[in-house]
């Protein structure tokens, strides 16, 4: 792990909720948590780098370099108003170039994308955390890589966010059978316990922490929390943890979505 001597700006793993639902109800558990989280930071970030579960690349990272991105309404079955949402924050092409070079210098396959807009894993949580839309943003695709190269961005008060969910299984979310629902809720608690212990324990080394997360699929109820091949909502956590250099993080809280546990973390 690289050494870092300056105080780092917080890096966050957040749950972004179900599609645009957090914007439709002020009492939505994700909406409440995200609004509070935006207010809890030590200062306004100079920029935001957000790793989104809804942008998946097959090999390495992709980095958005668009100056004025459009919004991707990548959900269906919601009220018409949710397809007219606006979030006019600007992109940050110069920062995107820097991130591209940081990854390349670390030997991580990377490419820039100068066309892709922001999916709901980007604009939904940011509308709640930073409603003024006055902070430049770079979005990054998911990649199962503990990218500690991003740590140095935090020295410039850049906020790193991993946008996903610590429990994400549609088979349970849409289950009508109470037995299956109860099974899923128990699984979410078990996997949440593994994550919180692994990410916050001060009795293991950064290398041990990374190894535990590399082997996440062998954890209690892991494949019920994230079926194999469908772990895209967990992977942003790997990147954010890497930006924390593998050091112990902080458990910010757990929300219950339909009873299923989903936790937020800070590094």
C-alpha positions as semicolon CSV with decimal commas, in nm:
position;residue;x (nm);y (nm);z (nm)
1;X;0,000;0,000;0,000
2;X;0,119;0,350;-0,084
3;X;0,191;0,590;0,201
4;X;0,004;0,916;0,238
5;X;0,114;1,198;0,465
6;X;-0,163;1,456;0,419
7;X;-0,509;1,441;0,573
8;X;-0,737;1,281;0,315
9;X;-1,084;1,403;0,225
10;X;-1,350;1,140;0,308
11;X;-1,423;0,863;0,059
12;X;-1,771;0,713;0,076
13;X;-1,954;0,397;-0,018
14;X;-2,325;0,471;-0,048
15;X;-2,647;0,293;-0,135
16;X;-2,829;0,478;-0,412
17;X;-3,165;0,309;-0,361
18;X;-3,410;0,175;-0,617
19;X;-3,409;0,375;-0,941
20;X;-3,550;0,725;-0,877
21;X;-3,746;0,618;-0,566
22;X;-3,535;0,828;-0,325
23;X;-3,652;1,142;-0,507
24;X;-4,019;1,048;-0,488
25;X;-4,049;1,028;-0,111
26;X;-3,873;1,252;0,143
27;X;-3,904;0,970;0,394
28;X;-3,735;0,713;0,170
29;X;-3,457;0,561;0,383
30;X;-3,191;0,626;0,119
31;X;-3,309;0,984;0,068
32;X;-3,284;1,058;0,439
33;X;-2,934;0,908;0,464
34;X;-2,800;1,072;0,149
35;X;-2,925;1,419;0,242
36;X;-2,764;1,395;0,583
37;X;-2,442;1,260;0,437
38;X;-2,407;1,557;0,204
39;X;-2,433;1,792;0,501
40;X;-2,186;1,599;0,717
41;X;-1,872;1,650;0,509
42;X;-1,598;1,872;0,658
43;X;-1,616;2,115;0,364
44;X;-1,749;2,144;0,011
45;X;-1,556;1,910;-0,222
46;X;-1,358;2,066;-0,505
47;X;-1,483;1,787;-0,733
48;X;-1,655;1,449;-0,714
49;X;-1,532;1,121;-0,860
50;X;-1,810;0,863;-0,851
51;X;-1,782;0,494;-0,935
52;X;-2,125;0,378;-1,045
53;X;-2,265;0,025;-1,037
54;X;-2,465;0,103;-1,350
55;X;-2,164;0,144;-1,576
56;X;-1,992;-0,188;-1,622
57;X;-1,682;-0,244;-1,831
58;X;-1,542;-0,583;-1,920
59;X;-1,175;-0,496;-1,875
60;X;-1,033;-0,214;-1,667
61;X;-1,183;0,127;-1,596
62;X;-1,365;0,371;-1,819
63;X;-1,357;0,737;-1,721
64;X;-1,613;0,996;-1,831
65;X;-1,451;1,300;-1,993
66;X;-1,767;1,482;-2,104
67;X;-1,783;1,852;-2,014
68;X;-2,166;1,879;-2,005
69;X;-2,309;1,528;-1,964
70;X;-2,669;1,434;-2,035
71;X;-2,867;1,216;-1,793
72;X;-2,937;0,850;-1,864
73;X;-3,281;0,752;-1,735
74;X;-3,179;0,388;-1,708
75;X;-3,489;0,267;-1,522
76;X;-3,843;0,184;-1,622
77;X;-4,197;0,183;-1,483
78;X;-4,172;0,508;-1,287
79;X;-4,380;0,830;-1,309
80;X;-4,323;1,050;-1,619
81;X;-4,165;1,322;-1,405
82;X;-3,868;1,096;-1,332
83;X;-3,775;1,101;-1,702
84;X;-3,750;1,479;-1,700
85;X;-3,517;1,519;-1,404
86;X;-3,232;1,767;-1,444
87;X;-2,894;1,786;-1,274
88;X;-2,689;2,055;-1,453
89;X;-2,355;2,001;-1,279
90;X;-2,058;2,011;-1,513
91;X;-1,814;1,737;-1,601
92;X;-1,441;1,775;-1,540
93;X;-1,237;1,672;-1,848
94;X;-0,905;1,788;-1,701
95;X;-0,963;1,581;-1,387
96;X;-1,071;1,289;-1,608
97;X;-0,736;1,312;-1,788
98;X;-0,556;1,304;-1,453
99;X;-0,750;0,997;-1,340
100;X;-0,681;0,827;-1,673
101;X;-0,308;0,887;-1,627
102;X;-0,312;0,773;-1,263
103;X;-0,467;0,443;-1,365
104;X;-0,239;0,399;-1,665
105;X;0,071;0,473;-1,455
106;X;-0,047;0,206;-1,210
107;X;-0,072;-0,047;-1,492
108;X;-0,453;-0,057;-1,487
109;X;-0,624;-0,084;-1,830
110;X;-0,820;0,239;-1,876
111;X;-0,994;0,437;-2,146
112;X;-1,177;0,769;-2,162
113;X;-1,537;0,806;-2,275
114;X;-1,628;1,151;-2,413
115;X;-1,992;1,066;-2,490
116;X;-2,152;0,879;-2,199
117;X;-2,394;1,070;-1,976
118;X;-2,465;1,012;-1,607
119;X;-2,673;0,709;-1,512
120;X;-2,903;0,702;-1,211
121;X;-2,624;0,566;-0,992
122;X;-2,466;0,909;-1,040
123;X;-2,737;1,171;-1,057
124;X;-2,994;1,030;-0,813
125;X;-2,768;1,028;-0,503
126;X;-2,594;1,352;-0,603
127;X;-2,927;1,535;-0,641
128;X;-2,990;1,450;-0,277
129;X;-2,639;1,506;-0,143
130;X;-2,555;1,819;-0,342
131;X;-2,881;1,970;-0,473
132;X;-2,712;2,290;-0,597
133;X;-2,538;2,094;-0,873
134;X;-2,235;2,322;-0,844
135;X;-1,954;2,066;-0,805
136;X;-1,780;1,921;-1,114
137;X;-1,813;1,546;-1,154
138;X;-1,627;1,258;-1,316
139;X;-1,801;0,921;-1,329
140;X;-1,608;0,594;-1,352
141;X;-1,719;0,245;-1,449
142;X;-1,699;-0,048;-1,210
143;X;-1,382;-0,254;-1,206
144;X;-1,286;-0,509;-0,944
145;X;-0,967;-0,328;-0,855
146;X;-0,854;-0,179;-0,525
147;X;-0,746;0,142;-0,698
148;X;-0,524;0,312;-0,441
149;X;-0,404;0,548;-0,715
150;X;-0,716;0,756;-0,642
151;X;-0,600;0,826;-0,287
152;X;-0,389;1,122;-0,394
153;X;-0,698;1,294;-0,538
154;X;-0,833;1,310;-0,185
155;X;-0,539;1,532;-0,089
156;X;-0,699;1,797;-0,313
157;X;-1,035;1,774;-0,132
158;X;-1,187;1,562;-0,408
159;X;-1,469;1,340;-0,286
160;X;-1,451;0,976;-0,398
161;X;-1,789;0,797;-0,396
162;X;-1,872;0,436;-0,465
163;X;-2,239;0,421;-0,565
164;X;-2,396;0,078;-0,529
165;X;-2,563;-0,122;-0,253
166;X;-2,418;-0,360;0,003
167;X;-2,712;-0,597;-0,059
168;X;-2,859;-0,629;-0,409
169;X;-3,065;-0,928;-0,515
170;X;-3,381;-0,875;-0,722
171;X;-3,492;-1,228;-0,642
172;X;-3,542;-1,116;-0,284
173;X;-3,647;-0,756;-0,352
174;X;-3,948;-0,873;-0,552
175;X;-4,026;-1,190;-0,356
176;X;-4,392;-1,233;-0,260
177;X;-4,336;-1,536;-0,040
178;X;-4,273;-1,442;0,324
179;X;-4,041;-1,737;0,377
180;X;-3,821;-1,617;0,091
181;X;-3,838;-1,259;0,217
182;X;-3,729;-1,369;0,564
183;X;-3,447;-1,573;0,409
184;X;-3,326;-1,268;0,219
185;X;-3,345;-1,040;0,522
186;X;-3,139;-1,290;0,725
187;X;-2,885;-1,309;0,441
188;X;-2,861;-0,931;0,423
189;X;-2,789;-0,914;0,797
190;X;-2,525;-1,185;0,777
191;X;-2,339;-1,032;0,484
192;X;-2,371;-0,686;0,633
193;X;-2,206;-0,816;0,947
194;X;-1,916;-0,954;0,745
195;X;-1,869;-0,625;0,560
196;X;-1,881;-0,410;0,872
197;X;-1,639;-0,631;1,064
198;X;-1,399;-0,654;0,770
199;X;-1,405;-0,287;0,677
200;X;-1,388;-0,138;1,026
201;X;-1,173;-0,382;1,226
202;X;-0,851;-0,233;1,361
203;X;-0,708;-0,577;1,439
204;X;-0,629;-0,673;1,080
205;X;-0,374;-0,522;0,842
206;X;-0,463;-0,336;0,520
207;X;-0,334;-0,636;0,324
208;X;-0,557;-0,874;0,521
209;X;-0,855;-0,644;0,469
210;X;-0,800;-0,636;0,094
211;X;-0,762;-1,014;0,084
212;X;-1,090;-1,063;0,269
213;X;-1,266;-0,840;0,018
214;X;-1,101;-1,016;-0,276
215;X;-1,252;-1,336;-0,137
216;X;-1,588;-1,173;-0,057
217;X;-1,786;-1,451;-0,228
218;X;-1,685;-1,699;0,044
219;X;-1,829;-1,478;0,321
220;X;-2,152;-1,573;0,504
221;X;-2,454;-1,535;0,271
222;X;-2,239;-1,353;0,015
223;X;-2,393;-1,516;-0,291
224;X;-2,741;-1,447;-0,160
225;X;-2,647;-1,081;-0,115
226;X;-2,484;-1,059;-0,460
227;X;-2,538;-1,359;-0,691
228;X;-2,216;-1,455;-0,869
229;X;-2,183;-1,256;-1,189
230;X;-2,422;-0,992;-1,054
231;X;-2,193;-0,826;-0,801
232;X;-2,179;-0,489;-0,979
233;X;-2,340;-0,310;-0,682
234;X;-2,066;-0,435;-0,449
235;X;-1,765;-0,359;-0,671
236;X;-1,768;0,021;-0,620
237;X;-1,687;-0,057;-0,256
238;X;-1,359;-0,218;-0,367
239;X;-1,253;0,099;-0,546
240;X;-1,344;0,328;-0,258
241;X;-1,171;0,101;-0,008
242;X;-0,862;0,111;-0,228
243;X;-0,868;0,490;-0,221
244;X;-0,856;0,452;0,157
245;X;-0,534;0,252;0,121
246;X;-0,692;-0,050;0,284
247;X;-0,702;0,121;0,623
248;X;-0,992;0,062;0,864
249;X;-1,304;0,252;0,766
250;X;-1,608;0,377;0,954
251;X;-1,958;0,232;0,947
252;X;-2,185;0,530;0,885
253;X;-2,514;0,350;0,929
254;X;-2,751;0,086;0,796
255;X;-3,082;0,146;0,622
256;X;-3,352;-0,113;0,569
257;X;-3,504;-0,128;0,220
258;X;-3,806;-0,359;0,235
259;X;-3,639;-0,501;0,546
260;X;-3,312;-0,578;0,369
261;X;-3,003;-0,427;0,530
262;X;-2,783;-0,191;0,329
263;X;-2,487;-0,013;0,487
264;X;-2,289;0,305;0,417
265;X;-1,914;0,334;0,487
266;X;-1,647;0,602;0,502
267;X;-1,273;0,566;0,449
